[in-house]
Coordinates of C-alpha atoms in Angstrom, one line a residue:
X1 CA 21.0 -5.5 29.0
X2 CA 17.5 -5.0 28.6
X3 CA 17.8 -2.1 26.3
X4 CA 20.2 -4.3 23.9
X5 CA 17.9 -6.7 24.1
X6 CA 15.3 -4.5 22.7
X7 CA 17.7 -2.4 20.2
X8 CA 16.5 -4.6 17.4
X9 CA 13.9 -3.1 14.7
X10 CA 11.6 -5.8 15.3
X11 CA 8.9 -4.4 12.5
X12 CA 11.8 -4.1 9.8
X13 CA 11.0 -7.0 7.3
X14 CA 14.5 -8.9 8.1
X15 CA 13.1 -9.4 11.5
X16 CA 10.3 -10.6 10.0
X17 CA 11.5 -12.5 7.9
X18 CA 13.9 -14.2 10.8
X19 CA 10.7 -14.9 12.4
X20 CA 9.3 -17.0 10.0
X21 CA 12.1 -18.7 9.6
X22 CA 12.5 -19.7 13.2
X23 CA 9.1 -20.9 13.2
X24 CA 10.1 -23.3 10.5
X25 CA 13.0 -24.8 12.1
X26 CA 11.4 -25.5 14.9
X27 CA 8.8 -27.4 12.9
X28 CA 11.8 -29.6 11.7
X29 CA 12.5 -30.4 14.7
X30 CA 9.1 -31.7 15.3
X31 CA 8.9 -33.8 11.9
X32 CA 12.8 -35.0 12.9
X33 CA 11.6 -38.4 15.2
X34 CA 15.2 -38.2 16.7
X35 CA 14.5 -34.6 18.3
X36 CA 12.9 -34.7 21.6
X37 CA 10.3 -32.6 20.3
X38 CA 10.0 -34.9 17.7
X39 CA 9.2 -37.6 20.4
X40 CA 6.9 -35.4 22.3
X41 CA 4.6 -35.1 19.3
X42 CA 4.5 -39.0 18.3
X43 CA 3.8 -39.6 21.8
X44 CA 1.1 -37.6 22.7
X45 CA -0.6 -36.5 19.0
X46 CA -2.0 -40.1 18.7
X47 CA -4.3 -39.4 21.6
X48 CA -4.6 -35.9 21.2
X49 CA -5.5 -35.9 17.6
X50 CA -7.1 -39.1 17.1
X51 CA -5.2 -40.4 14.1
X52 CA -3.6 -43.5 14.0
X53 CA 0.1 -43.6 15.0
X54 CA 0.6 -43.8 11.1
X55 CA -1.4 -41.3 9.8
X56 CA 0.5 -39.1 12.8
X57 CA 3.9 -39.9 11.3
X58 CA 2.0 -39.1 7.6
X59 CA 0.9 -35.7 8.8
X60 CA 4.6 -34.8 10.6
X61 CA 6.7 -36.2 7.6
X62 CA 4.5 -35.1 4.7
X63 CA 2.1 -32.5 5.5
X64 CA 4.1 -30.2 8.4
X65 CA 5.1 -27.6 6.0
X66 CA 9.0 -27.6 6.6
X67 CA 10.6 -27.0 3.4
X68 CA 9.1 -23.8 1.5
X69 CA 10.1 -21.7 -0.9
X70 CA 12.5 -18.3 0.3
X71 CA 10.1 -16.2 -1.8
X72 CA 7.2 -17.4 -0.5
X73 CA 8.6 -17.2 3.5
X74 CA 9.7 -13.0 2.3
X75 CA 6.1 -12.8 0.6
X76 CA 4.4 -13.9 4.1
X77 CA 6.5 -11.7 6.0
X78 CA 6.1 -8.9 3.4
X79 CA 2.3 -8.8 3.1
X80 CA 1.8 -10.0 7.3
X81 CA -0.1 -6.9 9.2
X82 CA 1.9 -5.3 11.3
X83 CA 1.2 -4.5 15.0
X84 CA 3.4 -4.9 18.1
X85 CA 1.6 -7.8 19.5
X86 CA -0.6 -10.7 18.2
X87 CA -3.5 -13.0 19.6
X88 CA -3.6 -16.4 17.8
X89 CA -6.8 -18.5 18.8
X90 CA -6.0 -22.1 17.5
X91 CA -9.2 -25.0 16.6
X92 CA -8.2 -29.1 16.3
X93 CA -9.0 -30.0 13.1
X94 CA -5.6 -30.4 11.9
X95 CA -2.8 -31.6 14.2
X96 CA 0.0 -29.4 11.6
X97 CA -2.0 -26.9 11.2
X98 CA -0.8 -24.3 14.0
X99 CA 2.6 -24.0 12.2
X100 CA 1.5 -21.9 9.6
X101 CA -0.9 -19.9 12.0
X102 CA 2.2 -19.3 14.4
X103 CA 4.1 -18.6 11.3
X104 CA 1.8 -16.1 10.2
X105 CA 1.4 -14.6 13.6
X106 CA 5.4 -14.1 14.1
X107 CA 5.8 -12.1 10.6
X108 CA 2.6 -10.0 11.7
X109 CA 4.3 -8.9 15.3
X110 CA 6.9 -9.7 17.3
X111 CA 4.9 -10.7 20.5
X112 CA 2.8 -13.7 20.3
X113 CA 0.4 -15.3 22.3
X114 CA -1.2 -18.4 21.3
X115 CA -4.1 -20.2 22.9
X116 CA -4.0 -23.8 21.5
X117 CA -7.3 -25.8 21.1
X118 CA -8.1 -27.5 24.4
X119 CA -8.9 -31.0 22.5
X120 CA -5.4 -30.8 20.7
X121 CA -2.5 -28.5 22.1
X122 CA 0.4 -30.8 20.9
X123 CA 2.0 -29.3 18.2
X124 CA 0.8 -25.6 19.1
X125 CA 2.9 -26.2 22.7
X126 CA 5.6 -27.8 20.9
X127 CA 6.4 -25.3 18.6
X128 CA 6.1 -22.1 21.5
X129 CA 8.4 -24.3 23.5
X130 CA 11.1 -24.7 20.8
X131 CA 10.5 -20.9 19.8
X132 CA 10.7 -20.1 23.4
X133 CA 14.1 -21.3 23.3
X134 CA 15.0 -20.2 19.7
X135 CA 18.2 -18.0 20.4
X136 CA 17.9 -16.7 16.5
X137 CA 14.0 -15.8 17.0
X138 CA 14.8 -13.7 20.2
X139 CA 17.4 -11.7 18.0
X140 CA 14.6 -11.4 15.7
X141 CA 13.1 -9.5 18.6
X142 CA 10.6 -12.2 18.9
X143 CA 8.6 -13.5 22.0
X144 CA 6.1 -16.2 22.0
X145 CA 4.2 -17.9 24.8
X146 CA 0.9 -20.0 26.1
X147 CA -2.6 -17.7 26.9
X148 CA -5.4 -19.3 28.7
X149 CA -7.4 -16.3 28.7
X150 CA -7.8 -13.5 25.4
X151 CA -7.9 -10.2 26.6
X152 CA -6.5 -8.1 23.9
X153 CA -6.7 -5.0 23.2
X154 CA -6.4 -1.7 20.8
X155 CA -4.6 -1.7 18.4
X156 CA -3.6 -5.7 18.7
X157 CA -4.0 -8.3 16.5
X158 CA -6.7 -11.3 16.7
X159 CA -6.4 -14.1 15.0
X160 CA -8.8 -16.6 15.5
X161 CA -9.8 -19.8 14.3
X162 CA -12.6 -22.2 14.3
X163 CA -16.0 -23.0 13.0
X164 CA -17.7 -20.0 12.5
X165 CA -19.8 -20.2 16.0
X166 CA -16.5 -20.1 17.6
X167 CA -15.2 -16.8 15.3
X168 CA -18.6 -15.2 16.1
X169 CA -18.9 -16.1 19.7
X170 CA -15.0 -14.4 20.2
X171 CA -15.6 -11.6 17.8
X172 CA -18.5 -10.4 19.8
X173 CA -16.5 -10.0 23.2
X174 CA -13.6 -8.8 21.7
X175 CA -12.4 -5.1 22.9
X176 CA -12.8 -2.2 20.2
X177 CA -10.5 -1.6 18.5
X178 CA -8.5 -4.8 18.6
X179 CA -7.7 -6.4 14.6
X180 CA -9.7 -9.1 14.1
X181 CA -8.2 -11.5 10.9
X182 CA -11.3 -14.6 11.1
X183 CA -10.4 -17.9 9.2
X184 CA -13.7 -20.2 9.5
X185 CA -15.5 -22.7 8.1
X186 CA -14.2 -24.2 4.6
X187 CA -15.3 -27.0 2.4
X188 CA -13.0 -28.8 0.2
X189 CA -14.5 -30.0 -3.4
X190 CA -12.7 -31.9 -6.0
X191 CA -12.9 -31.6 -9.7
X192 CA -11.7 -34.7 -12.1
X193 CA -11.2 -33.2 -15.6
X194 CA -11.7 -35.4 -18.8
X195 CA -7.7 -35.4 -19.0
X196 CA -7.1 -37.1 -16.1
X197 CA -6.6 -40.9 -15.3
X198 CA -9.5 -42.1 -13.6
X199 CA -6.7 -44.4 -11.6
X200 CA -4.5 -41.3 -11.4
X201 CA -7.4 -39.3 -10.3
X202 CA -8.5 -41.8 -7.9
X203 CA -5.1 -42.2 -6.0
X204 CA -4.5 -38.2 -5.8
X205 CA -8.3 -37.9 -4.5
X206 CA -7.2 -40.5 -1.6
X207 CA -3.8 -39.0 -0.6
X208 CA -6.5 -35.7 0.7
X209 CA -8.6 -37.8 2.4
X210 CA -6.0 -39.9 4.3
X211 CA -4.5 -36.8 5.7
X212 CA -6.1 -36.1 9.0
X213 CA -8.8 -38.5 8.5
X214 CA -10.7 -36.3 6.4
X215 CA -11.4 -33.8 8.8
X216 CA -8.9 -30.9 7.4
X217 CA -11.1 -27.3 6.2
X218 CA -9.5 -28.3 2.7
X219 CA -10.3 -32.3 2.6
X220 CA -12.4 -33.4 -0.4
X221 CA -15.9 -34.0 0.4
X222 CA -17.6 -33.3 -2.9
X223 CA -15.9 -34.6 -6.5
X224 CA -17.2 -33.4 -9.8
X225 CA -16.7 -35.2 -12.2
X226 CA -16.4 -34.0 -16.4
X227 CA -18.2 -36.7 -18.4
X228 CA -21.1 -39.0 -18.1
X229 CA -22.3 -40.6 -15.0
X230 CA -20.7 -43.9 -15.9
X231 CA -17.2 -42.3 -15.8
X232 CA -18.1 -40.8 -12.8
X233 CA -19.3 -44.5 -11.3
X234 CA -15.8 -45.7 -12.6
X235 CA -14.0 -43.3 -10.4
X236 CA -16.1 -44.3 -7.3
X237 CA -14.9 -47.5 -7.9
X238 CA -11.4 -47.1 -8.5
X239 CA -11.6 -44.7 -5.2
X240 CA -12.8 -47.3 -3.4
X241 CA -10.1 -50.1 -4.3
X242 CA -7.4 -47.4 -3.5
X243 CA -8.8 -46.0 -0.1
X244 CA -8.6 -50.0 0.6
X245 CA -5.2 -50.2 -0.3
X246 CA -4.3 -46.5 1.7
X247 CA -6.3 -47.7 4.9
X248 CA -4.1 -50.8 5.1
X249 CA -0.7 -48.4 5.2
X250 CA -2.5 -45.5 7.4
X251 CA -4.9 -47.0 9.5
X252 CA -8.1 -44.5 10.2
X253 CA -7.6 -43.7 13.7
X254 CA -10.5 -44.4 16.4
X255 CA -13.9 -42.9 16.0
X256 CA -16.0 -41.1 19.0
X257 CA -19.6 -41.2 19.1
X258 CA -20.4 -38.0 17.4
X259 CA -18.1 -38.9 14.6
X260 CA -19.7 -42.0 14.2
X261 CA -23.1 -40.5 14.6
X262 CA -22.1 -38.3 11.5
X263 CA -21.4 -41.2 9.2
X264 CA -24.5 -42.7 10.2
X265 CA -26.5 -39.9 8.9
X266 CA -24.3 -39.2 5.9
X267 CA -24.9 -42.5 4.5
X268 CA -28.4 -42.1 5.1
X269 CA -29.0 -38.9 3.5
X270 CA -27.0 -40.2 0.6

């Protein structure tokens, strides 16, 4: 049994491909409320991730990437490294965002072990259960489980990430040898063209910021805008009567003390 088990070409890109695919489903069932995964997230991702339990249901129903394109699920597979076994080292920032890391790691070998981030493991332990359990991802020659310690080595993959402390603090006691593919640090900056709306503008800029509470690598924190300083005034305002509006429907969730010591200084510096 064990060697028809393993008779499958797990490398060829149909397996891949499978993979991927796999991973995706069982991301439905995580956005589906119905699906006891999909209870398991809205009961524990409140706490874990510190969003509201609106802007929870926002990030599973709008922002948990569950419906894309063939082409781009072959083109992942297609241009994934390829190794026999991969490391993925997730951070908290975003509560959806291990789905496409997991995704990613599945096209790139067909053992995975993923180390969720301690402060939020919900969706990351979710997804390795239902993959666990995916009869279609095991004929795909896939296994997936938990790791609570790293201790790859040559030739696996490492994927890692995190602020760029946390990349450079793994990276350094990693083994030779061992694939290192880093995704740190971003910044997310907005630019308002002289075509756009100012209200049109206003309402796409607070849809980004309402995800995750702002704390996504790709949520605005800069917008330029084209034009004169009184059209860029306007915006702000408009901004400001929307976010209003958005806060009512997604409540911000609760802040902790280093959040809040953040603001403080922000507005200061501003």
């Amino acid at each position: 049994m064990r060697g028809i088990a393993r008779s499958v070409d797990a490398q060829h890109p149909s397996a891949r491909v499978q993979r991927v695919w796999s991973a995706v489903r069982t991301a439905r069932r995580v956005a589906d409320p119905r699906d006891p995964l999909g209870r398991r997230a809205r009961r524990r991702l409140p706490h874990a991730s510190q969003l509201s339990p609106e802007g929870v249901e926002l990030a599973l129903r709008r922002h948990l990437e569950t419906d894309p394109r063939a082409c781009d699920v072959e083109r992942l597979a297609v241009n994934a490294p390829s190794g026999n076994r991969c490391w993925v080292v997730l951070a908290a920032n975003v509560c959806t965002a291990p789905l496409r890391a997991i995704a990613w790691a599945t096209a790139s070998a067909p053992e995975v072990l993923v180390r969720p981030s301690r402060r939020d493991p919900v969706l990351a332990e979710l997804l390795v259960r239902g993959l666990s359990q995916c009869h279609d991802f095991a004929r795909a020659g896939g296994r997936i489980s938990l790791a609570d310690a790293l201790t790859p080595v040559a030739p696996d993959e490492l994927h890692l990430y995190g602020s760029d402390r946390t990349i450079q603090t793994i990276s350094a006691a990693t083994a030779p040898g061992v694939r290192l593919r880093c995704h740190g640090t971003g910044i997310g900056v907005a630019l308002v063209e002289r075509r756009w709306h100012l209200r049109d503008a206003a309402e796409a800029l607070a849809d980004d910021v309402v995800a995750f509470d702002q704390r996504g690598c790709l949520s605005p924190r800069f917008v330029l805008v084209e034009g004169t300083a009184d059209r860029a005034a306007q915006l702000g305002l408009a901004l400001h009567q929307v976010l209003d509006d958005s806060g009512r429907r997604v409540p911000r969730g609760p802040l902790d003390l280093a959040t809040r010591g953040e603001l403080t200084r922000y507005r200061a510096t501003a």
